[in-house]
XYZ file of N, CA and C in Angstrom:
453
model
N -72.430 -94.548 9.721
C -70.820 -95.387 9.611
C -69.971 -94.240 9.826
N -68.885 -94.452 11.051
C -68.244 -93.701 11.510
C -67.762 -92.809 10.948
N -67.455 -91.294 10.979
C -66.733 -90.448 10.001
C -67.985 -89.799 9.336
N -68.667 -90.427 8.541
C -69.334 -90.017 7.916
C -70.525 -88.401 8.200
N -70.405 -87.669 7.396
C -71.170 -86.593 7.679
C -72.310 -86.759 8.241
N -73.330 -86.642 8.907
C -74.763 -87.043 9.616
C -75.855 -85.646 8.918
N -76.486 -86.602 7.978
C -77.865 -85.748 6.916
C -78.211 -85.168 8.007
N -79.092 -83.885 7.543
C -79.995 -82.806 8.288
C -80.980 -82.381 7.628
N -82.319 -82.094 8.009
C -83.752 -81.701 7.509
C -84.747 -83.115 7.954
N -85.965 -82.594 7.489
C -87.178 -82.922 7.889
C -87.083 -84.258 6.880
N -86.757 -84.208 5.504
C -86.517 -85.267 4.597
C -85.876 -86.778 4.950
N -84.668 -85.947 5.663
C -83.641 -87.335 6.080
C -84.161 -87.493 6.964
N -84.906 -87.209 7.890
C -85.278 -87.754 9.582
C -86.523 -88.628 8.753
N -87.353 -88.350 7.497
C -88.054 -89.035 7.512
C -87.860 -90.195 6.632
N -86.829 -90.485 5.754
C -85.918 -91.320 5.166
C -85.495 -92.195 6.037
N -84.827 -91.524 6.820
C -83.953 -92.982 8.077
C -84.831 -93.573 8.717
N -85.783 -93.020 9.098
C -87.286 -93.865 9.918
C -87.474 -94.487 9.541
N -87.487 -94.258 7.786
C -88.553 -95.085 7.284
C -87.575 -96.812 6.532
N -86.274 -95.945 6.413
C -84.954 -97.316 6.235
C -85.009 -98.010 7.477
N -84.855 -97.604 8.617
C -84.665 -98.359 10.011
C -85.701 -99.653 10.208
N -87.089 -99.051 9.495
C -88.245 -100.023 9.963
C -88.182 -101.054 8.685
N -88.191 -100.623 7.307
C -87.676 -101.533 6.209
C -86.392 -102.250 6.407
N -85.765 -102.004 7.330
C -84.836 -102.976 7.435
C -84.782 -103.802 8.465
N -85.792 -103.808 8.628
C -86.181 -104.610 10.309
C -85.590 -104.174 11.595
N -84.783 -102.717 11.528
C -83.969 -102.783 12.824
C -84.752 -101.479 13.961
N -86.295 -101.443 13.136
C -87.168 -100.500 14.179
C -88.362 -100.797 13.963
N -88.916 -101.404 15.090
C -89.983 -101.785 14.913
C -91.552 -100.275 14.208
N -92.242 -100.900 13.524
C -93.573 -99.896 13.208
C -93.988 -99.127 13.988
N -94.453 -99.681 15.253
C -95.259 -99.028 16.449
C -94.285 -97.997 17.187
N -92.920 -98.502 16.778
C -91.875 -97.207 17.300
C -92.042 -96.005 16.299
N -91.521 -96.210 14.912
C -91.778 -95.597 13.863
C -92.711 -94.567 13.787
N -94.029 -95.187 13.932
C -95.579 -94.573 12.921
C -95.960 -93.130 14.131
N -95.839 -92.853 15.127
C -96.182 -92.069 16.194
C -95.087 -91.183 15.407
N -93.686 -91.010 15.758
C -92.836 -90.619 15.612
C -92.857 -89.773 13.932
N -93.340 -90.976 13.105
C -93.266 -90.346 11.898
C -94.156 -89.182 11.783
N -95.418 -89.352 12.092
C -96.636 -88.359 11.750
C -96.265 -87.630 12.636
N -95.250 -87.340 13.707
C -95.159 -86.217 14.489
C -94.526 -85.198 13.861
N -93.296 -86.052 12.978
C -91.907 -85.420 12.008
C -92.943 -84.625 10.937
N -94.049 -85.365 10.309
C -94.892 -84.544 9.095
C -95.521 -83.843 9.463
N -95.930 -83.451 10.856
C -96.606 -82.391 11.424
C -95.857 -81.169 11.481
N -95.254 -81.102 12.056
C -94.315 -79.841 12.338
C -93.932 -79.341 11.005
N -93.798 -78.203 10.876
C -93.084 -77.281 9.408
C -91.851 -77.767 9.334
N -91.427 -77.595 7.810
C -90.036 -78.248 7.834
C -88.977 -77.320 8.079
N -89.089 -75.941 8.429
C -88.035 -75.256 8.747
C -87.699 -75.958 10.158
N -88.027 -76.013 10.844
C -88.131 -76.619 12.160
C -86.880 -77.792 12.321
N -86.528 -78.258 10.721
C -85.584 -79.578 10.873
C -84.742 -79.081 10.470
N -84.436 -77.733 9.585
C -83.464 -77.462 8.887
C -81.870 -78.032 9.461
N -81.754 -77.875 10.800
C -80.324 -77.903 11.288
C -80.434 -79.600 12.137
N -81.720 -80.602 12.294
C -81.507 -81.392 13.097
C -80.962 -82.818 12.259
N -80.168 -83.531 12.895
C -79.601 -84.606 12.558
C -79.753 -85.710 13.632
N -80.332 -87.090 12.440
C -80.678 -88.182 13.190
C -79.466 -89.623 13.160
N -79.667 -90.039 14.397
C -78.897 -91.076 14.155
C -79.355 -92.393 15.001
N -79.500 -93.438 14.275
C -79.677 -95.016 15.461
C -78.144 -95.646 15.234
N -78.126 -96.407 16.581
C -77.392 -97.275 17.224
C -77.791 -98.280 17.695
N -76.591 -99.239 17.631
C -77.544 -100.569 18.533
C -76.607 -100.308 19.996
N -77.386 -101.119 20.964
C -76.905 -101.297 22.218
C -76.799 -99.955 22.994
N -75.885 -100.020 23.668
C -75.429 -98.671 24.586
C -76.097 -98.800 25.983
N -76.315 -97.660 26.214
C -76.640 -97.296 27.517
C -78.317 -97.797 27.876
N -78.958 -98.181 28.601
C -80.621 -97.871 29.109
C -81.207 -97.162 28.585
N -80.922 -95.641 27.825
C -81.584 -94.953 27.396
C -82.112 -94.784 26.126
N -83.322 -94.701 25.496
C -83.667 -94.961 24.465
C -83.311 -93.919 23.463
N -82.934 -92.931 23.582
C -82.938 -91.482 23.079
C -82.373 -90.797 23.812
N -81.243 -89.877 23.157
C -80.609 -88.433 23.822
C -80.786 -87.098 22.165
N -80.710 -86.099 22.674
C -80.567 -84.492 21.711
C -79.340 -84.061 22.451
N -78.566 -83.733 21.734
C -77.341 -82.825 21.973
C -77.432 -81.477 21.270
N -78.025 -80.514 22.071
C -78.385 -78.971 21.433
C -76.884 -78.580 20.673
N -75.886 -79.115 21.016
C -74.604 -78.269 20.861
C -74.587 -78.844 19.008
N -74.921 -79.830 19.004
C -74.662 -80.388 17.427
C -76.146 -80.622 16.968
N -77.153 -80.313 17.476
C -78.361 -80.733 16.880
C -78.573 -82.208 16.654
N -77.996 -82.792 17.363
C -78.227 -84.442 17.020
C -78.971 -84.937 17.958
N -79.791 -86.114 17.220
C -80.746 -86.549 18.205
C -80.168 -88.361 17.567
N -79.799 -88.699 18.853
C -79.365 -90.458 18.302
C -80.832 -90.783 19.505
N -80.878 -92.469 18.767
C -82.009 -93.371 19.289
C -81.192 -94.467 19.528
N -81.621 -95.262 20.288
C -80.957 -96.721 20.558
C -81.816 -97.551 20.075
N -81.640 -98.520 18.884
C -82.884 -99.437 18.287
C -83.182 -100.128 19.107
N -82.444 -101.031 19.936
C -82.779 -102.411 20.906
C -83.397 -101.849 22.395
N -82.871 -100.451 23.094
C -83.583 -100.125 24.374
C -85.182 -99.663 23.367
N -85.446 -98.845 22.564
C -86.674 -98.588 22.130
C -87.350 -99.540 21.640
N -87.062 -100.307 20.970
C -87.791 -101.702 20.437
C -88.201 -102.471 21.807
N -87.498 -102.771 22.401
C -88.142 -103.089 23.852
C -88.576 -102.398 25.211
N -88.858 -101.061 24.665
C -89.412 -100.352 26.208
C -90.792 -99.841 25.753
N -91.763 -99.871 26.801
C -92.913 -100.072 27.102
C -93.114 -98.238 26.906
N -92.509 -97.388 26.523
C -92.737 -96.555 25.893
C -92.303 -95.899 24.660
N -92.204 -96.763 23.801
C -91.243 -96.883 22.575
C -92.480 -95.759 21.986
N -93.746 -95.897 21.389
C -94.107 -94.398 21.022
C -93.702 -92.958 21.488
N -93.045 -93.104 22.750
C -93.302 -91.477 23.569
C -91.592 -91.239 22.627
N -90.666 -92.047 22.347
C -89.206 -91.680 22.541
C -88.315 -90.898 20.975
N -88.767 -90.857 20.095
C -88.455 -90.183 18.854
C -89.764 -88.868 18.975
N -91.009 -88.612 19.523
C -91.373 -87.396 19.638
C -90.537 -86.847 20.712
N -90.543 -87.693 21.793
C -89.338 -86.518 23.128
C -88.324 -85.976 22.512
N -87.321 -86.771 21.393
C -86.208 -86.564 21.121
C -86.467 -85.023 20.399
N -87.102 -85.445 19.306
C -87.505 -83.918 18.394
C -88.374 -82.638 19.000
N -88.995 -82.935 20.088
C -89.064 -82.192 20.876
C -88.355 -80.961 21.364
N -86.890 -82.005 21.949
C -86.028 -80.860 22.612
C -85.113 -80.485 21.435
N -84.942 -80.915 20.383
C -84.827 -79.918 18.893
C -85.908 -78.860 19.057
N -86.807 -78.841 18.858
C -88.024 -77.856 18.543
C -87.630 -76.805 19.604
N -87.058 -76.993 21.259
C -86.951 -76.130 22.107
C -86.262 -75.353 21.416
N -85.063 -75.192 20.544
C -83.833 -74.712 20.114
C -84.592 -73.758 19.071
N -86.138 -74.100 19.067
C -86.481 -72.704 17.945
C -87.413 -72.029 18.977
N -87.246 -71.691 20.232
C -88.439 -70.699 20.706
C -87.246 -69.803 21.233
N -88.419 -68.581 20.675
C -87.788 -66.966 20.874
C -87.798 -67.362 22.191
N -87.054 -66.094 22.651
C -86.996 -65.670 24.257
C -87.908 -65.526 25.002
N -89.160 -64.588 24.409
C -90.281 -64.391 24.968
C -91.293 -65.788 24.968
N -90.917 -66.184 24.173
C -91.850 -67.551 24.267
C -91.106 -68.886 25.506
N -89.740 -68.749 25.736
C -88.716 -69.523 26.304
C -89.810 -69.081 27.902
N -89.669 -67.701 28.115
C -90.126 -66.959 28.994
C -90.992 -67.610 29.657
N -92.186 -67.660 29.216
C -93.557 -67.774 29.365
C -93.896 -69.035 29.446
N -92.936 -70.067 28.863
C -93.151 -71.382 28.811
C -92.501 -71.576 30.453
N -91.162 -70.889 30.094
C -90.350 -71.211 32.036
C -91.408 -71.177 33.083
N -92.054 -69.978 32.975
C -93.058 -69.348 34.193
C -94.373 -70.476 34.256
N -94.546 -71.401 33.297
C -95.570 -72.076 33.576
C -94.757 -73.413 34.432
N -93.677 -73.571 33.534
C -92.906 -75.057 33.854
C -92.950 -74.747 35.688
N -92.325 -73.554 35.982
C -92.332 -73.320 37.727
C -93.680 -73.330 38.157
N -94.406 -72.958 37.841
C -95.954 -73.204 38.402
C -96.283 -74.859 38.362
N -96.141 -75.798 36.929
C -96.275 -76.921 37.185
C -95.407 -77.769 38.174
N -94.461 -77.513 38.429
C -93.177 -78.099 39.294
C -93.503 -77.577 40.876
N -94.630 -76.735 41.249
C -94.961 -75.997 42.293
C -96.011 -76.620 43.165
N -97.084 -77.260 41.699
C -98.206 -77.738 41.689
C -97.929 -79.421 41.860
N -96.611 -79.722 41.474
C -96.432 -80.970 41.356
C -95.529 -81.805 42.001
N -95.147 -81.116 43.021
C -94.163 -81.322 43.883
C -93.810 -82.439 44.616
N -94.806 -83.782 44.883
C -94.809 -84.857 45.230
C -94.787 -85.494 44.456
N -94.436 -85.368 42.910
C -94.845 -86.218 41.682
C -93.831 -87.681 42.262
N -94.381 -88.395 41.275
C -93.360 -89.780 41.031
C -93.456 -89.980 39.689
N -92.368 -91.196 39.409
C -92.538 -91.729 38.139
C -92.300 -90.525 37.453
N -92.917 -90.951 35.920
C -92.618 -90.207 34.893
C -93.249 -88.770 35.171
N -93.846 -88.343 36.344
C -94.048 -86.868 36.359
C -93.355 -86.432 36.991
N -92.201 -86.944 37.722
C -91.283 -86.243 38.828
C -90.076 -86.223 37.687
N -89.846 -87.151 36.620
C -89.201 -87.049 35.584
C -89.748 -85.258 34.700
N -90.488 -85.436 34.241
C -91.225 -84.293 33.242
C -90.738 -83.010 34.671
N -90.859 -83.143 35.505
C -90.194 -82.014 36.142
C -89.146 -81.798 36.816
N -88.015 -82.489 36.588
C -86.862 -82.341 36.731
C -86.048 -81.088 36.225
N -86.244 -80.790 35.313
C -85.484 -79.356 34.618
C -86.544 -79.252 33.606
N -86.571 -78.162 32.776
C -87.363 -77.299 32.114
C -87.259 -77.962 30.831
N -85.769 -78.175 29.977
C -85.627 -78.944 28.675
C -86.778 -80.557 28.976
N -86.824 -81.158 30.240
C -87.470 -82.255 30.024
C -89.044 -82.075 29.982
N -89.264 -81.285 30.716
C -90.607 -80.832 30.953
C -91.359 -80.013 29.361
N -90.353 -79.668 29.150
C -90.605 -79.367 27.307
C -91.287 -80.098 26.423
N -90.160 -80.939 26.876
C -90.428 -81.912 25.577
C -91.549 -83.329 26.147
N -91.677 -83.467 27.335
C -92.486 -84.379 27.962
C -93.941 -83.552 27.563
N -93.938 -82.211 27.645
C -95.026 -81.502 27.602
C -95.859 -81.675 26.207
N -94.570 -81.359 24.992
C -94.902 -81.972 23.694
C -95.627 -83.337 23.570
N -94.833 -83.817 23.543
C -95.324 -85.681 23.564
C -96.270 -85.945 24.010
N -96.705 -85.198 25.195
C -97.638 -85.762 25.398
C -99.384 -85.563 24.486
N -98.797 -83.960 24.449
C -100.231 -83.683 23.234
C -100.118 -84.150 21.890
N -98.991 -84.701 21.764
C -98.837 -85.112 20.510
C -99.551 -86.352 20.466
N -99.119 -86.994 21.723
C -99.544 -88.873 21.648
C -101.300 -88.652 21.710
N -101.558 -87.357 22.660
C -102.982 -87.576 22.742
C -103.787 -87.337 21.166
N -102.811 -86.554 20.192
C -103.320 -86.219 19.212
C -103.675 -87.502 18.363
N -102.526 -88.255 18.283
C -102.026 -89.614 17.819
C -103.199 -90.632 18.368
N -103.555 -91.032 19.195
C -104.363 -92.129 19.502
C -105.644 -91.593 19.886
N -106.043 -90.473 19.258
C -107.625 -89.804 18.868
C -108.027 -90.428 18.193
């Protein structure tokens, strides 16, 4: 609802995800991997994360704004995506990046640079992953989370 404050935290994120499924606005196939990922991450990393779901809009399934720490999921796009199980995990991973120490961020950036050099002719999803560090970080976390989810 326009103008209402955004709830924040892990419990709020999980409750909102469950509500979206109960109301039939979000497919369980979309929600389940995201729910498992959120549950696996320690609570302290969700203290400032806000979650929002919207109808329609652009062709992008999700966004994360590091300034407001708000993750927004576009229901229709996500429900109709062939990568629906990835989107919530990817956006939460952008939020997790805000919790990296400078030392960890520097180490990971070096790995990103090596990966980009190694995959300079990448196309499709690999090219997207290598376009900038925040996307590489979110895609790397998402890939690992989905490998664990589907084992």
